[in-house]
PDB file of C-alpha atoms and ligand atoms in Angstrom:
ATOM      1  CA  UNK A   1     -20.146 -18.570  -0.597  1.00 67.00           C
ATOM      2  CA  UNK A   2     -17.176 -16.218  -0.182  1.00 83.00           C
ATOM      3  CA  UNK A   3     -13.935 -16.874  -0.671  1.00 96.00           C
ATOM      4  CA  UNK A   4     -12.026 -17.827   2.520  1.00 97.00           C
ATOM      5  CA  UNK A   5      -9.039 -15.703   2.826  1.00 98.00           C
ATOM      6  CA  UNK A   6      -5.457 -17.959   2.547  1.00 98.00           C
ATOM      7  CA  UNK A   7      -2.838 -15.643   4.649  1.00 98.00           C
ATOM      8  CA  UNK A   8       0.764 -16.832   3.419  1.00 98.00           C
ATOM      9  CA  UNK A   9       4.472 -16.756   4.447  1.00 98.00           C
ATOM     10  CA  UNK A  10       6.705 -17.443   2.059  1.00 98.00           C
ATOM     11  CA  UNK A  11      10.558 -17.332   4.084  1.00 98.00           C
ATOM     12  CA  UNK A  12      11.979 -17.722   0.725  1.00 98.00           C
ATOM     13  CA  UNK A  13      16.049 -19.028   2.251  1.00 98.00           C
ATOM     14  CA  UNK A  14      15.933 -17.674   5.582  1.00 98.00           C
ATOM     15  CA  UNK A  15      15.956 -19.491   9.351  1.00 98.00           C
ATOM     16  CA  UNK A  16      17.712 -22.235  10.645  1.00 98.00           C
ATOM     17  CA  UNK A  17      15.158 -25.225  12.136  1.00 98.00           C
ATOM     18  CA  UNK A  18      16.096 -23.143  15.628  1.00 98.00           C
ATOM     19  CA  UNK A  19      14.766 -19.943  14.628  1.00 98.00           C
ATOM     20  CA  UNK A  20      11.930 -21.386  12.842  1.00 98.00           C
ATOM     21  CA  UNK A  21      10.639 -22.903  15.929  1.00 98.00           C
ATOM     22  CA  UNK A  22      11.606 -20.006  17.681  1.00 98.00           C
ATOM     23  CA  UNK A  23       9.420 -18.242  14.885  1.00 98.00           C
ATOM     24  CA  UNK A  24       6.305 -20.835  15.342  1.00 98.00           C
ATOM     25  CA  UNK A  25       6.002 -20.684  19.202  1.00 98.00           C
ATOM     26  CA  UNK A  26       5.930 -17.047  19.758  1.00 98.00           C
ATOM     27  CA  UNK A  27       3.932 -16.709  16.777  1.00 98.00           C
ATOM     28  CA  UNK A  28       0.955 -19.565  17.496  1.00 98.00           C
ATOM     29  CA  UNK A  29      -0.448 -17.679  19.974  1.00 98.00           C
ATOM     30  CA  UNK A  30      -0.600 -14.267  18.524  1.00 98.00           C
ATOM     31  CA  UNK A  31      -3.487 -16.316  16.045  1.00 98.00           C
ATOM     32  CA  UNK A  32      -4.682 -18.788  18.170  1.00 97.00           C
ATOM     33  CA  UNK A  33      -8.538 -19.067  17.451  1.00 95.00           C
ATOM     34  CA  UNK A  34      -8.383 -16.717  14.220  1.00 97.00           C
ATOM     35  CA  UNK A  35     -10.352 -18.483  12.149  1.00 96.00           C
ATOM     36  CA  UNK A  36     -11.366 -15.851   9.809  1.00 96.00           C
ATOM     37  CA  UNK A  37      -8.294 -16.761   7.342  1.00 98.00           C
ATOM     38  CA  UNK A  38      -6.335 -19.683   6.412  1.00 98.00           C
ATOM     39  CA  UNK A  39      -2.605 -19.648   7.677  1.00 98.00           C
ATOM     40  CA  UNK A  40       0.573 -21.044   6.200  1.00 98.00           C
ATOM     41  CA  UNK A  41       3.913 -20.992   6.289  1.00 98.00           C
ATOM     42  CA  UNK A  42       6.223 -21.760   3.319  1.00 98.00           C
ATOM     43  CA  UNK A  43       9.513 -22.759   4.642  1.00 98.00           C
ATOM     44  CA  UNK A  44      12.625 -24.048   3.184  1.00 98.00           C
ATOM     45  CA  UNK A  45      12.365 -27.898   2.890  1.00 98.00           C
ATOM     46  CA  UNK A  46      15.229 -28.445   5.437  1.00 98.00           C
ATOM     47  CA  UNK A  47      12.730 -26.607   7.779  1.00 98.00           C
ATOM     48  CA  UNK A  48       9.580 -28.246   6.733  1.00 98.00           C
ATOM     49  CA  UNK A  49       9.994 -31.682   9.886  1.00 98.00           C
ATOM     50  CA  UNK A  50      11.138 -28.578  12.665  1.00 98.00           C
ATOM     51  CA  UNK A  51       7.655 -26.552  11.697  1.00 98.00           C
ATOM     52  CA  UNK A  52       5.638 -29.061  10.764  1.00 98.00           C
ATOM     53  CA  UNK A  53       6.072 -30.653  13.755  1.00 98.00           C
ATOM     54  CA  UNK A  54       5.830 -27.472  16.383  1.00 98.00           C
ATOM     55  CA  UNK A  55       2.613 -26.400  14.321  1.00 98.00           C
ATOM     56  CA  UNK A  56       0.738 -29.830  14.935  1.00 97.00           C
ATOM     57  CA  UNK A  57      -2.670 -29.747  15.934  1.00 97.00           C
ATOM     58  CA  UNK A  58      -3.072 -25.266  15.085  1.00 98.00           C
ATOM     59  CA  UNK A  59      -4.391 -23.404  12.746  1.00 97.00           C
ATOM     60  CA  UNK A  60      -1.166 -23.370  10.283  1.00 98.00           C
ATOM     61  CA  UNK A  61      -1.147 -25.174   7.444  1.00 98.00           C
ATOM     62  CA  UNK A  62       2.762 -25.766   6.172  1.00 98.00           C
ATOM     63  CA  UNK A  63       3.983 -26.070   2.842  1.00 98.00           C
ATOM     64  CA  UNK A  64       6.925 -26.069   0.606  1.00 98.00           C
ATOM     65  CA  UNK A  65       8.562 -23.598  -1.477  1.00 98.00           C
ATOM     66  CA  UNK A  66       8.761 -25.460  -4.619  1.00 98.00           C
ATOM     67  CA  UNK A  67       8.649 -29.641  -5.356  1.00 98.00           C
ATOM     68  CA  UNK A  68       9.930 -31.586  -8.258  1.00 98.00           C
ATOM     69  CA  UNK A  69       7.065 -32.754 -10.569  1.00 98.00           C
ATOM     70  CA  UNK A  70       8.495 -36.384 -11.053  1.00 98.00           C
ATOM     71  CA  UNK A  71       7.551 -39.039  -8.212  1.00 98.00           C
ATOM     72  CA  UNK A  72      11.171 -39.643  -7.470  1.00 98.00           C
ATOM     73  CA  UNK A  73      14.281 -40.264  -9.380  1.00 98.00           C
ATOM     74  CA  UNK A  74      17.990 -38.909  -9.987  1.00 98.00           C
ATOM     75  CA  UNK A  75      17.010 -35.338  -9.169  1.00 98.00           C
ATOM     76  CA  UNK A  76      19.650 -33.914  -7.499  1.00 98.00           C
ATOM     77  CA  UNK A  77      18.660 -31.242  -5.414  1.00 97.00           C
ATOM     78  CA  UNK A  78      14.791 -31.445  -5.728  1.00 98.00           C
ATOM     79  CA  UNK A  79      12.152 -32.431  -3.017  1.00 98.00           C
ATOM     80  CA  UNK A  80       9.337 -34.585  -4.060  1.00 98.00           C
ATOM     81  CA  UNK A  81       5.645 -34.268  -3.362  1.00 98.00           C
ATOM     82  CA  UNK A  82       6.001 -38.070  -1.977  1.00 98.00           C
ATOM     83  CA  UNK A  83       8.611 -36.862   0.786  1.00 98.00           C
ATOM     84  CA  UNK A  84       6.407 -33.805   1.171  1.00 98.00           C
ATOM     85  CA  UNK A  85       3.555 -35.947   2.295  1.00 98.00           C
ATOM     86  CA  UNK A  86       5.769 -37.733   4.218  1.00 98.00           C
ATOM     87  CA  UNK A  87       6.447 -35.096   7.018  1.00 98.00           C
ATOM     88  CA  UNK A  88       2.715 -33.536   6.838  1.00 98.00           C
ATOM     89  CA  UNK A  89       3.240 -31.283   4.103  1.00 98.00           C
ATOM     90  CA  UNK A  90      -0.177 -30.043   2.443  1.00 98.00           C
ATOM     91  CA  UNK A  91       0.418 -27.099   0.519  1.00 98.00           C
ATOM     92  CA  UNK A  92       3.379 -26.054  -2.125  1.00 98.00           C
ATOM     93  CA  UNK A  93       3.814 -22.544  -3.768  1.00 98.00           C
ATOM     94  CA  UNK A  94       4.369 -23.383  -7.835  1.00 98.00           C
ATOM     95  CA  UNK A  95       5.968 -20.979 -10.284  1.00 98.00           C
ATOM     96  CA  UNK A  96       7.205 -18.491  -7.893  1.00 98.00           C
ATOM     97  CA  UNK A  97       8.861 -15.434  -9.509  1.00 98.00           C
ATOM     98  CA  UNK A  98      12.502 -16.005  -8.163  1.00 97.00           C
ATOM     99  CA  UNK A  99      11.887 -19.770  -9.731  1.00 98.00           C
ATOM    100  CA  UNK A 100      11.237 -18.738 -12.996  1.00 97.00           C
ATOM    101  CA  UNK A 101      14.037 -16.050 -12.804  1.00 96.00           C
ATOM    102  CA  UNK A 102      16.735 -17.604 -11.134  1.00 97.00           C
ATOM    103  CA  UNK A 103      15.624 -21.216 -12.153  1.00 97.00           C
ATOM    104  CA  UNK A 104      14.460 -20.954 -15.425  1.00 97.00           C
ATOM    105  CA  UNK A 105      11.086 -22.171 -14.667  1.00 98.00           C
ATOM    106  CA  UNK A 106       8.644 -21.686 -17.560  1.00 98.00           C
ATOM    107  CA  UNK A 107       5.101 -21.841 -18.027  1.00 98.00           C
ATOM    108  CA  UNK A 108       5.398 -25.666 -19.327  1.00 98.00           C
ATOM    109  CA  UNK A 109       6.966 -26.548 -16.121  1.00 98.00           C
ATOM    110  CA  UNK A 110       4.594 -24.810 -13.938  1.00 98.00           C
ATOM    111  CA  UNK A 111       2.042 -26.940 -15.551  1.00 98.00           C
ATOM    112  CA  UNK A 112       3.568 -30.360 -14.804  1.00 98.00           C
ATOM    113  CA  UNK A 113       4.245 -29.250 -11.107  1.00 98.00           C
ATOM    114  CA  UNK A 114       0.766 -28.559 -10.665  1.00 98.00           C
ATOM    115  CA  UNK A 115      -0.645 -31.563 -11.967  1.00 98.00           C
ATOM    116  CA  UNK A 116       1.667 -33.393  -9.999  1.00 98.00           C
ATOM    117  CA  UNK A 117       0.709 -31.787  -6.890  1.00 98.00           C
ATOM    118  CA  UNK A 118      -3.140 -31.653  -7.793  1.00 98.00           C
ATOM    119  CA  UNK A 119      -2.675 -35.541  -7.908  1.00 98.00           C
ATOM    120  CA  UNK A 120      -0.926 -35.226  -4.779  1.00 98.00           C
ATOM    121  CA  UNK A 121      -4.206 -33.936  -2.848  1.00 98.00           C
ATOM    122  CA  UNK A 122      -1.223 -31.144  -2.049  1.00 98.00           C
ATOM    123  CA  UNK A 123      -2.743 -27.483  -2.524  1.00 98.00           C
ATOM    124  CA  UNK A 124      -1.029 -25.625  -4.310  1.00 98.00           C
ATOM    125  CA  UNK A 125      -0.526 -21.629  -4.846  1.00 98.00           C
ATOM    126  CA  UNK A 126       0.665 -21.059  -8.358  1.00 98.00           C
ATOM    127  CA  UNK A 127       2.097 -17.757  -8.437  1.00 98.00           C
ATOM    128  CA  UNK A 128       2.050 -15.136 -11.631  1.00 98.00           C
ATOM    129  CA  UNK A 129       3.135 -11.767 -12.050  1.00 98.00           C
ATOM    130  CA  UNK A 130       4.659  -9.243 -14.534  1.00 97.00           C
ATOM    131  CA  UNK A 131       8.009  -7.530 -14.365  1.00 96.00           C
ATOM    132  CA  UNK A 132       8.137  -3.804 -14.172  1.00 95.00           C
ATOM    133  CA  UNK A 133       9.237  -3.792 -18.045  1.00 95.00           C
ATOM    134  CA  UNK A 134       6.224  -5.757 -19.166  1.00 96.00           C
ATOM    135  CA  UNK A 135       4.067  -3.318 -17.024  1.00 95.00           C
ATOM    136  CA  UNK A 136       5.817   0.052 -18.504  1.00 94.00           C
ATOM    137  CA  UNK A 137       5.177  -1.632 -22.019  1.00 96.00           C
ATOM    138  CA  UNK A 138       1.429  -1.898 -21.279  1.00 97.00           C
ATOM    139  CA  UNK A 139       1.702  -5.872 -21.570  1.00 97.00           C
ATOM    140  CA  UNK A 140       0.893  -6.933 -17.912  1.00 97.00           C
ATOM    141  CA  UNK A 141      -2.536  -8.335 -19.251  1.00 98.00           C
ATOM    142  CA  UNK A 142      -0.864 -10.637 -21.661  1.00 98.00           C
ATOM    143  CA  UNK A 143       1.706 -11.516 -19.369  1.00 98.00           C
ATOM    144  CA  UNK A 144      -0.745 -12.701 -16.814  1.00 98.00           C
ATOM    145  CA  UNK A 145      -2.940 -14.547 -19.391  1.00 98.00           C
ATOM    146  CA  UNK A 146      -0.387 -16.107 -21.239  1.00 98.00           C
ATOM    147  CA  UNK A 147       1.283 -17.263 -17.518  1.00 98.00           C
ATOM    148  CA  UNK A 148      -2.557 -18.464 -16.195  1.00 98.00           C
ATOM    149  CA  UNK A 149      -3.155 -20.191 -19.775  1.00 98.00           C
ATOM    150  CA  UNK A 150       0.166 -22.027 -19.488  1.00 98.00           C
ATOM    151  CA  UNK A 151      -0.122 -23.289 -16.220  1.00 98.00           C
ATOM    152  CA  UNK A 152      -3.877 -24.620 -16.301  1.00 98.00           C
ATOM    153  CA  UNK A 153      -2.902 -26.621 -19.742  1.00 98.00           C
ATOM    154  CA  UNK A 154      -4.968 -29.884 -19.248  1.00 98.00           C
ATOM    155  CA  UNK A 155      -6.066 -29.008 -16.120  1.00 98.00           C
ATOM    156  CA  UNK A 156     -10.512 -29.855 -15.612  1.00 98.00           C
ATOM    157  CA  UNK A 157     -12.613 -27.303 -13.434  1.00 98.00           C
ATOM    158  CA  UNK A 158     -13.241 -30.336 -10.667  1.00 97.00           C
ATOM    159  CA  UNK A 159      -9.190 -31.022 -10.638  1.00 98.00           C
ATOM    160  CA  UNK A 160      -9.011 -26.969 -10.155  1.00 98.00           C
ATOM    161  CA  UNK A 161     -11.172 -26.467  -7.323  1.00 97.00           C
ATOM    162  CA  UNK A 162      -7.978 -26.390  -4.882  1.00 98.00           C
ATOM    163  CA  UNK A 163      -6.090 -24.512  -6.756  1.00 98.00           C
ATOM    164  CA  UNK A 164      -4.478 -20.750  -5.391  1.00 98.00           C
ATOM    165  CA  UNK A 165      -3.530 -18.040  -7.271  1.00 98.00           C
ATOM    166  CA  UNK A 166      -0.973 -15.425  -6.072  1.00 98.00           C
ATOM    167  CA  UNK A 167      -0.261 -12.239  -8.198  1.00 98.00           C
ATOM    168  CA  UNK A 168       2.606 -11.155  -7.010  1.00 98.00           C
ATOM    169  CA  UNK A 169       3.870  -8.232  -9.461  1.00 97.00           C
ATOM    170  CA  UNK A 170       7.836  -8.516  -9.552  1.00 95.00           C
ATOM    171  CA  UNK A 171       8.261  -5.317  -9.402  1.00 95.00           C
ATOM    172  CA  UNK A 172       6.453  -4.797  -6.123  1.00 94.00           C
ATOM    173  CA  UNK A 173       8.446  -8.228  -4.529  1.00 92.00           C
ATOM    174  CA  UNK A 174      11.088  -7.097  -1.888  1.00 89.00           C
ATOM    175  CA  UNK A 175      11.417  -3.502  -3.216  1.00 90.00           C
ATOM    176  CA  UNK A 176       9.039  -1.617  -0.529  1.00 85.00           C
ATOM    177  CA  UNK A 177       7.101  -0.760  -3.686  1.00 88.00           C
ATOM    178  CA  UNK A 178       3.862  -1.771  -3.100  1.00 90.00           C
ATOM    179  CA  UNK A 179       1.030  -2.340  -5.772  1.00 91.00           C
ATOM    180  CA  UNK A 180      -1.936   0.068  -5.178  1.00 94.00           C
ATOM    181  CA  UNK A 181      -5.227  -1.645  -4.640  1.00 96.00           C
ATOM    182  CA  UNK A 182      -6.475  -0.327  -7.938  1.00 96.00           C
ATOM    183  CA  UNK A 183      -3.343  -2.246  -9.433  1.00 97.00           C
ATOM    184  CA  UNK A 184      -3.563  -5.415  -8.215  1.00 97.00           C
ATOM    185  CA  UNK A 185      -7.486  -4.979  -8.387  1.00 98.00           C
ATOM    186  CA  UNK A 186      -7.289  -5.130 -11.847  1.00 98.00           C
ATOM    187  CA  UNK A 187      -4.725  -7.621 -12.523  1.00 98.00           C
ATOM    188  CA  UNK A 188      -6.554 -10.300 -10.229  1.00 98.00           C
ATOM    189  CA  UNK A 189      -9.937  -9.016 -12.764  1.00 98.00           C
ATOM    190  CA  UNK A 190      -7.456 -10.304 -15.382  1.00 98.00           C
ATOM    191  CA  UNK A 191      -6.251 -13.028 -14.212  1.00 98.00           C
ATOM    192  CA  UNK A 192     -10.214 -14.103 -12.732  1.00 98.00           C
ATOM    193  CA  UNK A 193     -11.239 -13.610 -15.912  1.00 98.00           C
ATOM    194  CA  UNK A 194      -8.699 -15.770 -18.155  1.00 98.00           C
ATOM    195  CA  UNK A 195      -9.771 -18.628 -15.533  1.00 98.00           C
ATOM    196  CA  UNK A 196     -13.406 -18.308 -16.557  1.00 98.00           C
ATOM    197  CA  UNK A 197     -12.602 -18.432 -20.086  1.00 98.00           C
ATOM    198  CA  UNK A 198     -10.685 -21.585 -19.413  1.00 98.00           C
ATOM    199  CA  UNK A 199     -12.973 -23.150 -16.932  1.00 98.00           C
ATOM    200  CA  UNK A 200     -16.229 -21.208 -16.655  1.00 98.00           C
ATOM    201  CA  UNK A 201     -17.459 -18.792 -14.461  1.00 97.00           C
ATOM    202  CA  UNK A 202     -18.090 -20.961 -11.309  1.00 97.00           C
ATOM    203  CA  UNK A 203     -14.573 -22.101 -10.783  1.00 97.00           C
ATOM    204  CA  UNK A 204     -13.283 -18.580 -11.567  1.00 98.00           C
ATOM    205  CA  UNK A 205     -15.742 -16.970  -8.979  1.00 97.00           C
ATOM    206  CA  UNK A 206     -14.814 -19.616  -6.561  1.00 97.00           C
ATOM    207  CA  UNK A 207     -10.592 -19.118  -7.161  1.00 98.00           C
ATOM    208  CA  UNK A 208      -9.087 -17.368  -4.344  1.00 98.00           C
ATOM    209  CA  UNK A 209      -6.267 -14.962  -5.673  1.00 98.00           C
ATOM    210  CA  UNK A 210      -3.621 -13.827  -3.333  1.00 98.00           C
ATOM    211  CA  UNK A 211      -1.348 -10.461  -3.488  1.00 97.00           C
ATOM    212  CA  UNK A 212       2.087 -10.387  -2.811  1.00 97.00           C
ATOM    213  CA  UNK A 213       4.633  -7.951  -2.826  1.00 96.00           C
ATOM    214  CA  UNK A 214       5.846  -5.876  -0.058  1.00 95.00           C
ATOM    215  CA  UNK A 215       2.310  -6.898   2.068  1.00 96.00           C
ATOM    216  CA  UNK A 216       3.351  -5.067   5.225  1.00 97.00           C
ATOM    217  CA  UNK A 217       1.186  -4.736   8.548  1.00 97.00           C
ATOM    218  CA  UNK A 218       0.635  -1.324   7.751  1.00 97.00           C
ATOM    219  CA  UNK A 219      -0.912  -1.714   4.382  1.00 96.00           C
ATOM    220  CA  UNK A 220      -2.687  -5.202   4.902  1.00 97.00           C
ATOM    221  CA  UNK A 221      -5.728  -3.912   5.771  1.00 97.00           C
ATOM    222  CA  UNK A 222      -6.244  -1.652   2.416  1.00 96.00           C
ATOM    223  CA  UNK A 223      -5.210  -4.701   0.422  1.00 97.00           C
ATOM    224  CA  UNK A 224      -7.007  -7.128   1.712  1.00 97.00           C
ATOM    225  CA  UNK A 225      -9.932  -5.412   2.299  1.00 96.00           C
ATOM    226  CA  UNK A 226     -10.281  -5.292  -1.510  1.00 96.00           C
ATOM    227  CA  UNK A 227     -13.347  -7.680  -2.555  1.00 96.00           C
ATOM    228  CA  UNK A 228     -10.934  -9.220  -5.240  1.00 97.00           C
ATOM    229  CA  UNK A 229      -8.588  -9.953  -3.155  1.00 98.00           C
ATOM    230  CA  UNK A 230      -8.927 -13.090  -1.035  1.00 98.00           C
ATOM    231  CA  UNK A 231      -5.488 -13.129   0.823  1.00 98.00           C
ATOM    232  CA  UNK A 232      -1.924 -12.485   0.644  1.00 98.00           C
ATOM    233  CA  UNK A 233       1.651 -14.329   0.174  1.00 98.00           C
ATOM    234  CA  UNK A 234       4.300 -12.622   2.142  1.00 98.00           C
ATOM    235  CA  UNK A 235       7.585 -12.124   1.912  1.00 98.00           C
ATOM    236  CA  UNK A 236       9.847  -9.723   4.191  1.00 97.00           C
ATOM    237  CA  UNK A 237       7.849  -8.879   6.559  1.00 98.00           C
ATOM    238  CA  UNK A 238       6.202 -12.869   6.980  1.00 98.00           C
ATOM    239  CA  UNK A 239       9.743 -13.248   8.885  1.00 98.00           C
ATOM    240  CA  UNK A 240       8.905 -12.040  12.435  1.00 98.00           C
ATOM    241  CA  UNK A 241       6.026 -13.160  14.515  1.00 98.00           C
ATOM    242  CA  UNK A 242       4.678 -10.335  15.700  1.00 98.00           C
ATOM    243  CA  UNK A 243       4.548  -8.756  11.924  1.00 98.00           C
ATOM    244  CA  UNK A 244       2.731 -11.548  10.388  1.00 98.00           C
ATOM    245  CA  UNK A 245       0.892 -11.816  12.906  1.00 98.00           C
ATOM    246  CA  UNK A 246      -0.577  -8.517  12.504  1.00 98.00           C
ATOM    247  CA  UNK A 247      -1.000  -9.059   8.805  1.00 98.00           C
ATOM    248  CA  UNK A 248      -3.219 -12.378   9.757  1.00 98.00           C
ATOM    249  CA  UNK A 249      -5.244 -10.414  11.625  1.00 97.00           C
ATOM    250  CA  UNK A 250      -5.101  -6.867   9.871  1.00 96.00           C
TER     251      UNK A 250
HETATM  252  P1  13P B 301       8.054  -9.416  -0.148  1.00 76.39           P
HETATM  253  O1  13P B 301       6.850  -9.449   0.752  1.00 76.39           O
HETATM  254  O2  13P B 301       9.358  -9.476   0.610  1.00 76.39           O
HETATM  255  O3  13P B 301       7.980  -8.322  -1.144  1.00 76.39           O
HETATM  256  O4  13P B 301       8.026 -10.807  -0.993  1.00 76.39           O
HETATM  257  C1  13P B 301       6.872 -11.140  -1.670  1.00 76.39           C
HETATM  258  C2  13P B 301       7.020 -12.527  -2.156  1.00 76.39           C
HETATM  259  O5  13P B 301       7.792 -12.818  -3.045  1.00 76.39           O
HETATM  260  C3  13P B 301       6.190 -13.572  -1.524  1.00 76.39           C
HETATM  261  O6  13P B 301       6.232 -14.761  -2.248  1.00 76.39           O
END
C-alpha cells in the first residue's frame, strides 16, 4: 500500500485563538474534499479548544506542539497528553528542533514522550534533523541514526505502526534555504533505513517521513513529489490560508 501523505502546520508561537479561527474558516474550504493527504495543524496549546473546535467534523486533524511525558503532576508549564485528549487532541509533534535547542530536549527524552503518547493512542511526529555544522562535517548520517536510535529505545514494530517521522534539517528551518530533493532524499534513505534495522523492513517501508524546512507553495510540488517523501511539516509559510492551502494541494 502506499504511504498516505500527512501535510503539517506547525505555527510554532504565533496567533491569538481570534486569528486562529480566522485562520481555520477561510482555510477549510480551500481543502474541503482533498482527501489525497492527511491535514493537521499544530497550534500552540492555548489555541488547541479555539481550533479544535472550528475544525470539528473536516478533514484536519489538530495536534500539539509538544506534551509532557508524565500523566500529570507539578509540571509547571507543561501540557499533558491527558488534557490533550481532553479537548480532541490526536496528534503531537515530539523532539522538534527548537525543543531540543532552546529546551534542552535530548534523545532520552524524546523517547519517554513518545511512549507516552504511543500509549496515549495520540500520533505522534517525532522530528530529527542535523545542524548545518554536523552536515559541513560529513556527520548528518550519524546524527540522524543516533537521533532515530534514541528515540525508538524500547519501542516494538506493532507499538510503531503510528508513528511519523519529520526530517527537518536545521539548517533549512526558517532560513529560506531549502533542502534539495536529492538532500532530503537521502537523509529520509537514512533515516528509513536505521528504522529497518531496528524494526524490520515492513514497518520501515510502511513509516511515512515528512520534510520540513522552508516547504513553500512554490517548491511543494518538487518535494513532495519525491517517492521518499510522504509529506511535509511546515513552518512559515503554514501561517496563511491560502499558502498552506496550496501546499496541501501542490
Ligand atoms: P519553516 O517552514 O518556517 O522553515 O519551519 C519548518 C519547521 O520547523 C516546521 O516544524
Amino acid at each position: 500500500m502506499p504511504r498516505k501523505a500527512l501535510i503539517a502546520a506547525n505555527w510554532k508561537m504565533f496567533k491569538t485563538p481570534a486569528e486562529a479561527k480566522a485562520f481555520v474558516a477561510a482555510f477549510l474550504p480551500l481543502v474541503a474534499g482533498h482527501t489525497r493527504d492527511e491535514i493537521a495543524l499544530f497550534p500552540s496549546p492555548v489555541l488547541l479548544p479555539a481550533v479544535i473546535e472550528a475544525a470539528k467534523g473536516s478533514n484536519v486533524a489538530i495536534g500539539a506542539q509538544n506534551i509532557h511525558f508524565a500523566e500529570e503532576g507539578a509540571f509547571t508549564g507543561e501540557t499533558s497528553l491527558n488534557q490533550l485528549q481532553a479537548v480532541g487532541g490526536t496528534h503531537t509533534l515530539i523532539g522538534h528542533s527548537e525543543r531540543r535547542q532552546y529546551f534542552a530536549e535530548t534523545d532520552e527524552i524524546v523517547n519517554k514522550k513518545l511512549h507516552a503518547a504511543l500509549k496515549h493512542g495520540i500520533v505522534p511526529v517525532v522530528c530529527v534533523g542535523e545542524v548545518l555544522a554536523d552536515r559541513e562535517a560529513g556527520k548528518t548520517a550519524d546524527v540522524l541514526k543516533t537521533q532515530i536510535a534514541g528515540a525508538f529505545v524500547g519501542i516494538t514494530a506493532e507499538a510503531a505502526k503510528p508513528i511519523v517521522i519529520a526530517y527537518e534539517p536545521v539548517w533549512a528551518i526558517g532560513t529560506g534555504k531549502t533542502a534539495t530533493p536529492e538532500i532530503a532524499v537521502d537523509a529520509h534513505k537514512i533515516i528509513r533505513a536505521e528504522v529497518a534495522k531496528l524494526l524490520g523492513a515492513e514497518t520501515a517501508a510502511n513509516v511515512r517521513i515528512l520534510y520540513g524546512g522552508s516547504v513553500k507553495p512554490d517548491n511543494a510540488k518538487t518535494l513532495l513529489g519525491q517517492e521518499e517523501i510522504d509529506g511535509a511539516l511546515v513552518g512559515g509559510a503554514s501561517l496563511k490560508p491560502d499558502s498552506f492551502a496550496a501546499i496541501v494541494k501542490y
